[in-house]
CSV table of C-alpha atoms in Angstrom, one decimal:
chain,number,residue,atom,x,y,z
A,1,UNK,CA,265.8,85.1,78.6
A,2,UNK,CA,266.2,84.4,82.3
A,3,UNK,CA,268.5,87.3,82.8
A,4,UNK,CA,266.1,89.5,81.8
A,5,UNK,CA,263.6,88.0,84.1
A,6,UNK,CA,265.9,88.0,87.0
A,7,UNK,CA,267.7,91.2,86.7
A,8,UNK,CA,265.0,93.8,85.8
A,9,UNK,CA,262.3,95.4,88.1
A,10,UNK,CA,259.2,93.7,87.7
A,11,UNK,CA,255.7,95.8,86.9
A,12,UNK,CA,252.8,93.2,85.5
A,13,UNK,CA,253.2,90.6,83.1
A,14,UNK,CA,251.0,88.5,80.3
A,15,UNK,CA,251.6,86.0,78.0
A,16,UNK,CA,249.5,84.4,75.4
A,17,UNK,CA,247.3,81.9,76.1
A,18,UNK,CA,246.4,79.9,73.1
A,19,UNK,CA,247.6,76.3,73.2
A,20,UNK,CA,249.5,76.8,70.0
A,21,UNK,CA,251.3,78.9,71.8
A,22,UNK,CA,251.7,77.6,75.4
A,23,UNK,CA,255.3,76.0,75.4
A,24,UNK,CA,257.1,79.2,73.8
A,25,UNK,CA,254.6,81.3,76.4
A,26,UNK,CA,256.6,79.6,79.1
A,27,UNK,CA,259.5,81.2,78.1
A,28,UNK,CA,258.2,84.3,77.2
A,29,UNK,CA,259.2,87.4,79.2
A,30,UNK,CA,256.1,89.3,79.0
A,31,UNK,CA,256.8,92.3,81.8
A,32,UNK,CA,257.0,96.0,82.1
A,33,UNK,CA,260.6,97.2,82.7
A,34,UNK,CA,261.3,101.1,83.4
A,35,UNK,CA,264.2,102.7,82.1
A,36,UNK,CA,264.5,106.2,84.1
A,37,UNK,CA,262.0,107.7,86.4
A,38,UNK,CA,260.1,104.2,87.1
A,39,UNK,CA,262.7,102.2,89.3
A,40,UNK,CA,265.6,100.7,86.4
A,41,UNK,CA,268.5,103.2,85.4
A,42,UNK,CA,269.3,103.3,81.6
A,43,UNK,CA,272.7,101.8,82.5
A,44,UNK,CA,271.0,99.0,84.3
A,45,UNK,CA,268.6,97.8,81.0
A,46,UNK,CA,272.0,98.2,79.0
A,47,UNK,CA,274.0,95.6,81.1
A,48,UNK,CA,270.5,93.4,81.4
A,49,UNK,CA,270.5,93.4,77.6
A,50,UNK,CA,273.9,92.6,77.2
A,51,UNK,CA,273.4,89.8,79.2
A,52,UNK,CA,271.1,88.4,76.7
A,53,UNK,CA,272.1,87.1,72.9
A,54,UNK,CA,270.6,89.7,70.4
A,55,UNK,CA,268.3,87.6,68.2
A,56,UNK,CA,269.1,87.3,64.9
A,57,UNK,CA,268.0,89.5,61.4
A,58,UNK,CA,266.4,87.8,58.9
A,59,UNK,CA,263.7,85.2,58.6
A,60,UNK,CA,264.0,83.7,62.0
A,61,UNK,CA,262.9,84.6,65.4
A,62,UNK,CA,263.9,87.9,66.2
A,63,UNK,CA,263.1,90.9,68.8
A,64,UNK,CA,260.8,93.6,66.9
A,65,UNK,CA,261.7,96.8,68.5
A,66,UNK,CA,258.9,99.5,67.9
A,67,UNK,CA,259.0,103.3,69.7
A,68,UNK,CA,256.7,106.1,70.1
A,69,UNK,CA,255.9,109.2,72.0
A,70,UNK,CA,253.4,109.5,74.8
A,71,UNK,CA,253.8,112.6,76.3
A,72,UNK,CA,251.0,115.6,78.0
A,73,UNK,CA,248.7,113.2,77.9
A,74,UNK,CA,246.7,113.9,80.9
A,75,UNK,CA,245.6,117.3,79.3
A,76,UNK,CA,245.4,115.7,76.0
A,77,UNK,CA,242.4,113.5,75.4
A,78,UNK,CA,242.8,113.5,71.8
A,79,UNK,CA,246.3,112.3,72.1
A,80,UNK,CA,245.2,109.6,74.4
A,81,UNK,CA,242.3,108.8,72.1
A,82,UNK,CA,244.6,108.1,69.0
A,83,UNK,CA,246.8,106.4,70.8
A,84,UNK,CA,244.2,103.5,72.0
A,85,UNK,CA,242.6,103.5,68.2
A,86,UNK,CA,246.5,103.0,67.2
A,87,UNK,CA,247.3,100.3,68.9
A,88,UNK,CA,244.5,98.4,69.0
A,89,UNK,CA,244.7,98.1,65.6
A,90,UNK,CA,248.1,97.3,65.6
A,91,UNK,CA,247.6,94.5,67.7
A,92,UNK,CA,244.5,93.1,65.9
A,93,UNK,CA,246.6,92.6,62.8
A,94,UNK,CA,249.4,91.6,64.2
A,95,UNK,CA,251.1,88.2,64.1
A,96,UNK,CA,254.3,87.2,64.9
A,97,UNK,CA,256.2,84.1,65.1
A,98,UNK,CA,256.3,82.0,67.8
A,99,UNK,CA,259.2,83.0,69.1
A,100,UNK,CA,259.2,86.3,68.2
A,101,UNK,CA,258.5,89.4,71.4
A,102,UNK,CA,257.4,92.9,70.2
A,103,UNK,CA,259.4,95.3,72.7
A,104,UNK,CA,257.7,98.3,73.1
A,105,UNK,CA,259.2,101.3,73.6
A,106,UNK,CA,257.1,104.3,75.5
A,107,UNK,CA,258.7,107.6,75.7
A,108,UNK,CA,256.6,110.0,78.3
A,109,UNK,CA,256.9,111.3,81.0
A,110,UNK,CA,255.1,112.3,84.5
A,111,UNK,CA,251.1,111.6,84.5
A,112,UNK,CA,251.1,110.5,80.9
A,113,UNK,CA,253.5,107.5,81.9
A,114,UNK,CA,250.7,106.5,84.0
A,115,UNK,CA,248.2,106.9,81.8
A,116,UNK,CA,250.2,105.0,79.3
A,117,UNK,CA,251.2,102.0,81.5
A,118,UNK,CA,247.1,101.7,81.9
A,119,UNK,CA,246.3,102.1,78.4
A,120,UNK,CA,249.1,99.2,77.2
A,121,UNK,CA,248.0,96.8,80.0
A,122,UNK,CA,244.3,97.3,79.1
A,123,UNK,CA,245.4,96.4,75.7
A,124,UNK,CA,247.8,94.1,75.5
A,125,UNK,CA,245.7,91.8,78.0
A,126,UNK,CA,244.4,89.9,74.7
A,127,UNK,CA,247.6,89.9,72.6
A,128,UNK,CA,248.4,86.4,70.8
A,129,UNK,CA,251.8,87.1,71.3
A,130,UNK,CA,255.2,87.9,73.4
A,131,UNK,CA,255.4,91.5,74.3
A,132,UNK,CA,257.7,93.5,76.8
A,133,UNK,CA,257.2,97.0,77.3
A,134,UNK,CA,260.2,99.5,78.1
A,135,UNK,CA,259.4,102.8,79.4
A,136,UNK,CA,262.1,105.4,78.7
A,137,UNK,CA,261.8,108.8,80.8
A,138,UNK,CA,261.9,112.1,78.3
A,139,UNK,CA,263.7,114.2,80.5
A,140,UNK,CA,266.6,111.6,80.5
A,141,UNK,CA,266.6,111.2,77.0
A,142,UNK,CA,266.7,115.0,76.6
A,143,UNK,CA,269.6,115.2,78.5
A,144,UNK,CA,271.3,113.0,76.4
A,145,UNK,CA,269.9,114.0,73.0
A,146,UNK,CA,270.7,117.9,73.9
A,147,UNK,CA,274.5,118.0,73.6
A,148,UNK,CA,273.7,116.2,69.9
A,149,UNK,CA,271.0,117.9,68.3
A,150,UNK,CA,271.2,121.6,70.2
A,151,UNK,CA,273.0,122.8,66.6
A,152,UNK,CA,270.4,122.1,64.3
A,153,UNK,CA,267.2,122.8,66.3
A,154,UNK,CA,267.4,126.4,65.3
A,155,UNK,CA,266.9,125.2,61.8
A,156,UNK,CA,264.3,123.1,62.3
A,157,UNK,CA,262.3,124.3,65.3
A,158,UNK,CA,259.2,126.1,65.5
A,159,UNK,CA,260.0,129.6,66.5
A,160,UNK,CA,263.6,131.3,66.9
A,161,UNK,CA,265.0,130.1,69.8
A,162,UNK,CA,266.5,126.7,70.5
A,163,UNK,CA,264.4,125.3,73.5
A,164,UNK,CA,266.5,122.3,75.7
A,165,UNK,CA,262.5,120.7,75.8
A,166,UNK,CA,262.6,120.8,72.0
A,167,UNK,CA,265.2,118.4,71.7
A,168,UNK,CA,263.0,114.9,72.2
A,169,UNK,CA,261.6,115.8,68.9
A,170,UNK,CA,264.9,114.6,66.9
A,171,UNK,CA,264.9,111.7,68.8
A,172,UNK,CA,265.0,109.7,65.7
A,173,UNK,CA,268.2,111.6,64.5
A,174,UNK,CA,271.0,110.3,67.1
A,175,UNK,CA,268.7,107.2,67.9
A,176,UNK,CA,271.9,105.2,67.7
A,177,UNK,CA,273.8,107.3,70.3
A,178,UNK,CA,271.1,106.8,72.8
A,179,UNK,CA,270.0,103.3,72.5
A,180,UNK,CA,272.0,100.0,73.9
A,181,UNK,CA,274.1,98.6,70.9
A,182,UNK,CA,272.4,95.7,71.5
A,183,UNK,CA,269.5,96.8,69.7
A,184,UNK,CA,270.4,97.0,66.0
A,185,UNK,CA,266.7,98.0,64.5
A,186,UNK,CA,263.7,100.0,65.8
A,187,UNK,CA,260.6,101.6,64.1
A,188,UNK,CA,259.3,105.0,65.7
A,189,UNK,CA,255.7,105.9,64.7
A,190,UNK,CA,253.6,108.6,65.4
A,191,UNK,CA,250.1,107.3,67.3
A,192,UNK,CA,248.2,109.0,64.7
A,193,UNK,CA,247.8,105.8,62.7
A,194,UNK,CA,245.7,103.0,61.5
A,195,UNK,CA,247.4,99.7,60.7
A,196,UNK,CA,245.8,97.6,58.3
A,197,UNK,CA,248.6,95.0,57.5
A,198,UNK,CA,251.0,92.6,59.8
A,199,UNK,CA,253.5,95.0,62.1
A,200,UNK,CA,256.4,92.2,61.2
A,201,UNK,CA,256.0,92.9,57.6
A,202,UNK,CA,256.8,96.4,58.2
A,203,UNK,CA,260.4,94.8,59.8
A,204,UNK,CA,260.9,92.6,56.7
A,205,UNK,CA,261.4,96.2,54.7
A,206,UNK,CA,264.7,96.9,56.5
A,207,UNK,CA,265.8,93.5,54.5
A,208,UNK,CA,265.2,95.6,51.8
A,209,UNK,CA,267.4,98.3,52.3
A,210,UNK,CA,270.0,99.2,49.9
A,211,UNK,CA,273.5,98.8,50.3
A,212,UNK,CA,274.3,102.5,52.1
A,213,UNK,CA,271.2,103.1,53.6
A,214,UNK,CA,270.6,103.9,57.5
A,215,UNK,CA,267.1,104.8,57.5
A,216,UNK,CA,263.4,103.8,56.3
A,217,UNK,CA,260.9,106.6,55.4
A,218,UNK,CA,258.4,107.4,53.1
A,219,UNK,CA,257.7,110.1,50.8
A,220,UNK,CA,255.6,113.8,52.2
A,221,UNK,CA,252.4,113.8,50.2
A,222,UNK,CA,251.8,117.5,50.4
A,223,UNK,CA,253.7,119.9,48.5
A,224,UNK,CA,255.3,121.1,52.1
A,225,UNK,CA,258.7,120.7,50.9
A,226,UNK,CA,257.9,123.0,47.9
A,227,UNK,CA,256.8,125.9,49.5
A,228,UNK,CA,260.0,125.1,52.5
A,229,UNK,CA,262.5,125.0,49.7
A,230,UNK,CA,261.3,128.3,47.3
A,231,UNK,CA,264.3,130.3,47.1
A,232,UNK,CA,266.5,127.4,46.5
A,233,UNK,CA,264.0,126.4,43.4
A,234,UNK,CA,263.7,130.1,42.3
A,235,UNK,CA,267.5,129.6,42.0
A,236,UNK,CA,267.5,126.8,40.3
A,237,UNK,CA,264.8,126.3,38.6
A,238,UNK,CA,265.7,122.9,37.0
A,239,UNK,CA,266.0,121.9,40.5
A,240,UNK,CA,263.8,117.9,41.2
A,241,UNK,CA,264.3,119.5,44.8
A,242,UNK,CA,260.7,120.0,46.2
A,243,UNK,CA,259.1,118.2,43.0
A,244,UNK,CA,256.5,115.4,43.2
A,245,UNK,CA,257.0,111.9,42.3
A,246,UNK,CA,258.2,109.8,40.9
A,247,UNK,CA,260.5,112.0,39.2
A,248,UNK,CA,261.2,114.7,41.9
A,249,UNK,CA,262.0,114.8,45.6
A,250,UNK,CA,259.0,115.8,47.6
A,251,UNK,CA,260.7,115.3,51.3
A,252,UNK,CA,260.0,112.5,53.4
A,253,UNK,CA,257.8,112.6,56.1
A,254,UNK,CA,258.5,111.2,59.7
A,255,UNK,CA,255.1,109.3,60.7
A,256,UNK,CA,256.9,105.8,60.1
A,257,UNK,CA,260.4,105.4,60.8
A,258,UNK,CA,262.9,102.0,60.4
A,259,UNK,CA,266.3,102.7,62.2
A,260,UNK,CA,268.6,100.6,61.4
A,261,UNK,CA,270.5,101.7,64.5
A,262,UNK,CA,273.7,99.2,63.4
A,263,UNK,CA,274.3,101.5,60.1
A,264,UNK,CA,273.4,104.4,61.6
A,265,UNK,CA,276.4,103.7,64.4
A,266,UNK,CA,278.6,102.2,61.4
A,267,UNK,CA,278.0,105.2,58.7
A,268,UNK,CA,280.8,107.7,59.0
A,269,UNK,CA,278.4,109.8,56.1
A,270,UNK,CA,275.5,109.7,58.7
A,271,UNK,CA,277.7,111.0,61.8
A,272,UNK,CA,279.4,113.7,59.3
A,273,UNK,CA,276.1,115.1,58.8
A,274,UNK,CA,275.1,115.5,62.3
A,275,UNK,CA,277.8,117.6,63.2
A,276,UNK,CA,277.2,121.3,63.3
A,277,UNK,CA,279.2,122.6,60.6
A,278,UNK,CA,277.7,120.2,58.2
A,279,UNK,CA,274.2,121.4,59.4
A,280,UNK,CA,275.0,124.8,58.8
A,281,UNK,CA,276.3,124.2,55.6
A,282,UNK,CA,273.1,122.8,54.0
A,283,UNK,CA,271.1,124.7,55.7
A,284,UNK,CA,272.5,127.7,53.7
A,285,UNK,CA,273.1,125.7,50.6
A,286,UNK,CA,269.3,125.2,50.7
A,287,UNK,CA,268.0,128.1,52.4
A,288,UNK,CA,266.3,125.8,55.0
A,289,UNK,CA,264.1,127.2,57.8
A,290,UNK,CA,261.9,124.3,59.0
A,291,UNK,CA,259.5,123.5,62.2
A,292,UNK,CA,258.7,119.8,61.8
A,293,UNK,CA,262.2,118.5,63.9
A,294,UNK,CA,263.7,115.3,62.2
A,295,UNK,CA,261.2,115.2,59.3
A,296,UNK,CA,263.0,118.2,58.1
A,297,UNK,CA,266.6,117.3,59.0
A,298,UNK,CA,265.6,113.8,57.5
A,299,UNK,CA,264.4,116.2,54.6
A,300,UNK,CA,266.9,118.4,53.5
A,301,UNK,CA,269.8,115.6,54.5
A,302,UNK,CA,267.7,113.5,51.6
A,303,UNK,CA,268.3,115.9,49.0
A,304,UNK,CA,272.3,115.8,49.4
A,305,UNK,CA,272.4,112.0,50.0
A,306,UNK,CA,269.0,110.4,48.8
A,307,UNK,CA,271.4,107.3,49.3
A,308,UNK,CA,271.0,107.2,52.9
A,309,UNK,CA,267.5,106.3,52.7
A,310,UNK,CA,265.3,103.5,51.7
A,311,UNK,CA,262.2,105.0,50.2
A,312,UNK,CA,259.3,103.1,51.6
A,313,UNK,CA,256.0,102.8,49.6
A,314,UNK,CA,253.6,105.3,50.3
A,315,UNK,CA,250.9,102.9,51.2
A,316,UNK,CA,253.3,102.3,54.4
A,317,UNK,CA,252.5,105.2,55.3
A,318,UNK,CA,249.2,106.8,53.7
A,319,UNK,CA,248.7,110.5,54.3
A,320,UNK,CA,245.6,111.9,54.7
A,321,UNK,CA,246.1,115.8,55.6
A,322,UNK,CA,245.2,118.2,52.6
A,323,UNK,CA,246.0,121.2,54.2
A,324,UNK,CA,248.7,122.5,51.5
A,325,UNK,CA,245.3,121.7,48.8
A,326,UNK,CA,243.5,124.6,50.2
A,327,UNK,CA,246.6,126.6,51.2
A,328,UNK,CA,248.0,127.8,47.3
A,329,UNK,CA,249.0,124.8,46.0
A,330,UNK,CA,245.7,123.3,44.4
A,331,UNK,CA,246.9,123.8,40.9
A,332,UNK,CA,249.7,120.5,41.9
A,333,UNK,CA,248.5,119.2,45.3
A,334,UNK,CA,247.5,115.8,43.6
A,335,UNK,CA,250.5,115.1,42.1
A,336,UNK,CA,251.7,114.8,45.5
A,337,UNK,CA,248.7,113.0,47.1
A,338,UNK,CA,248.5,110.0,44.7
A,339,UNK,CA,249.0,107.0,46.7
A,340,UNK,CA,248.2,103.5,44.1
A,341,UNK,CA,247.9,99.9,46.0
A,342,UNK,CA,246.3,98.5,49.5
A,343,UNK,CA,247.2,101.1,52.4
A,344,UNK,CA,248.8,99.0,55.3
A,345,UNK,CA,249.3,102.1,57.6
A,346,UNK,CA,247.1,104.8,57.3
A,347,UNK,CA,248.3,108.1,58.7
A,348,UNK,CA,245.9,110.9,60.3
A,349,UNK,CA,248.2,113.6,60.1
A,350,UNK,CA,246.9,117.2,60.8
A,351,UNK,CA,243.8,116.1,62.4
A,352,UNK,CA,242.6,114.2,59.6
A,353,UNK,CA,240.2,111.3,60.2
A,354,UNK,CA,241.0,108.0,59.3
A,355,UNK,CA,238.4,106.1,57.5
A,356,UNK,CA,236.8,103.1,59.4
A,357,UNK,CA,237.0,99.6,58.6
């Protein structure tokens, strides 16, 4: 750990201060670190991790990588009030192992990486255990993430045009091009959520991944995917494409993501599929049109090679939105909505408020 200290630019730091923990805080690298736009260069955290033994998978000590997006915040006080309610409770059910540090990854930009640098140290001031935040700068990740994913945002882009700002939102999809190869895992959430459960047993689930599988995501509870795919089921009407569970394939929805960055790098399936001709492809073969990014590249690519993904329970990553009930789809909507066990994540999408504890 003392190349990381050493060779990174320093912001504020904090370590736990229970006794329990006291002798693994003093090794503890509990700092802020900026990769692009905040003093470190992307190039410069690659080399400092490299100069650092990746910790190991499994049981043990390891580094839990966890990523989301914090960005027009400062004209976005619902964002910022999510985003607080998020990870507070994140971090009020959250216990790690001793050795264990919880990297953080923000992805903003401008104002909002202020606003987010305030919220995480207001926050994180209490937290029972090691933490490093890593600030990543959008518009140098959307430089990087253009060249890859300019193909398919036309498919799955709001609108008709494929916007160079748009790209961020398939950030998920070439993860593993972007990222140091030194990190082999990382979970992107939306901030729209309401843990319930231990964040490290969420990172236990990519233990369960099948053999074949890159990627962690749970089923869409709404019968989106059945209107998105209609001329492909009027088609083929015997179709499970668009059909609820457990039987059918309802589409996968993007609030909680597990990357397993290592497979994704290693799978020469995955890295077919990105390329432009494949998109194209099965974007005719299903008569795709989407507008909600990587959900629906996650989406479609999930009906041609559900073995690319581990399905994670749906009480990972509860739903609440009942848009598509009221919207011509009342008749089945429940079929889709049913979620049986103890919710561990719920998700607020659409707006939807998240019942208190």
């Amino acid at each position: 750990m003392a190349a990381l200290r050493t060779s990174a630019r320093r912001g504020w730091a904090r370590c736990p201060q229970p006794a329990a923990l006291a002798a693994a805080a003093a090794l503890a690298v509990c700092a802020f670190y900026y990769l692009g736009g905040g003093g470190e260069t992307f190039s410069s955290a690659t080399r400092r991790l490299r100069a650092t033994p990746p910790a190991p998978a499994g049981p043990g000590p390891r580094g839990l990588h966890l990523l989301f997006m914090f960005t027009k915040a400062e004209r976005n006080p619902s964002l910022r009030d999510k985003a607080r309610a998020a990870l507070r409770s994140l971090l009020r059910h959250g216990r790690l192992g001793a050795a264990d540090v919880l990297h953080l990854h923000l992805v903003t930009e401008g104002a909002s990486r202020d606003i987010g640098l305030g919220l995480l140290q207001d926050l994180l001031r209490g937290a029972a255990f090691r933490h490093q935040v890593i600030v990543h700068d959008v518009n140098e990740l959307t430089e990087k993430l253009f060249p890859i994913v300019e193909a398919m945002q036309k498919h799955f882009s709001a609108g008709s045009g494929t916007y160079y700002s748009d790209s961020i939102f398939f950030l998920s999809v070439a993860m593993h091009r972007i990222m140091p190869k030194e990190i082999t895992r990382i979970i992107q959430v939306d901030l729209d959520l309401k843990y319930k459960t231990n964040i490290r047993d969420l990172f236990d689930e990519f233990d369960n991944f099948p053999e074949g599988a890159v990627i962690g995501i749970a089923r869409e509870m709404q019968p989106v995917y059945r209107h998105t795919f209609w001329q492909y089921r009027r088609e083929n009407p015997q179709t499970k494409v668009g059909e609820p569970p457990p039987d059918g394939l309802p589409g996968f929805n993007s609030g909680v993501l597990l990357l397993n960055l290592e497979a994704m790098r290693q799978s020469k399936l995955y890295n077919q599929l990105l390329e432009p001709t494949m998109v194209q492809k099965l974007t005719e073969k299903y008569h795709f049109k989407g507008h909600l990014g990587d959900q629906d590249f996650f989406t479609m690519v999930g009906m041609e090679h559900p073995e690319l993904f581990h399905v994670l329970d749906c009480t990972w990553n509860r739903q609440l939105c009942t848009w598509w009930r009221d919207h011509g789809y009342s008749d089945v909507f429940d079929r889709y909505f049913q979620c049986e066990g103890e919710v561990r994540i719920y998700h607020g999408n659409c707006n939807t408020p998240i019942p208190e504890d």
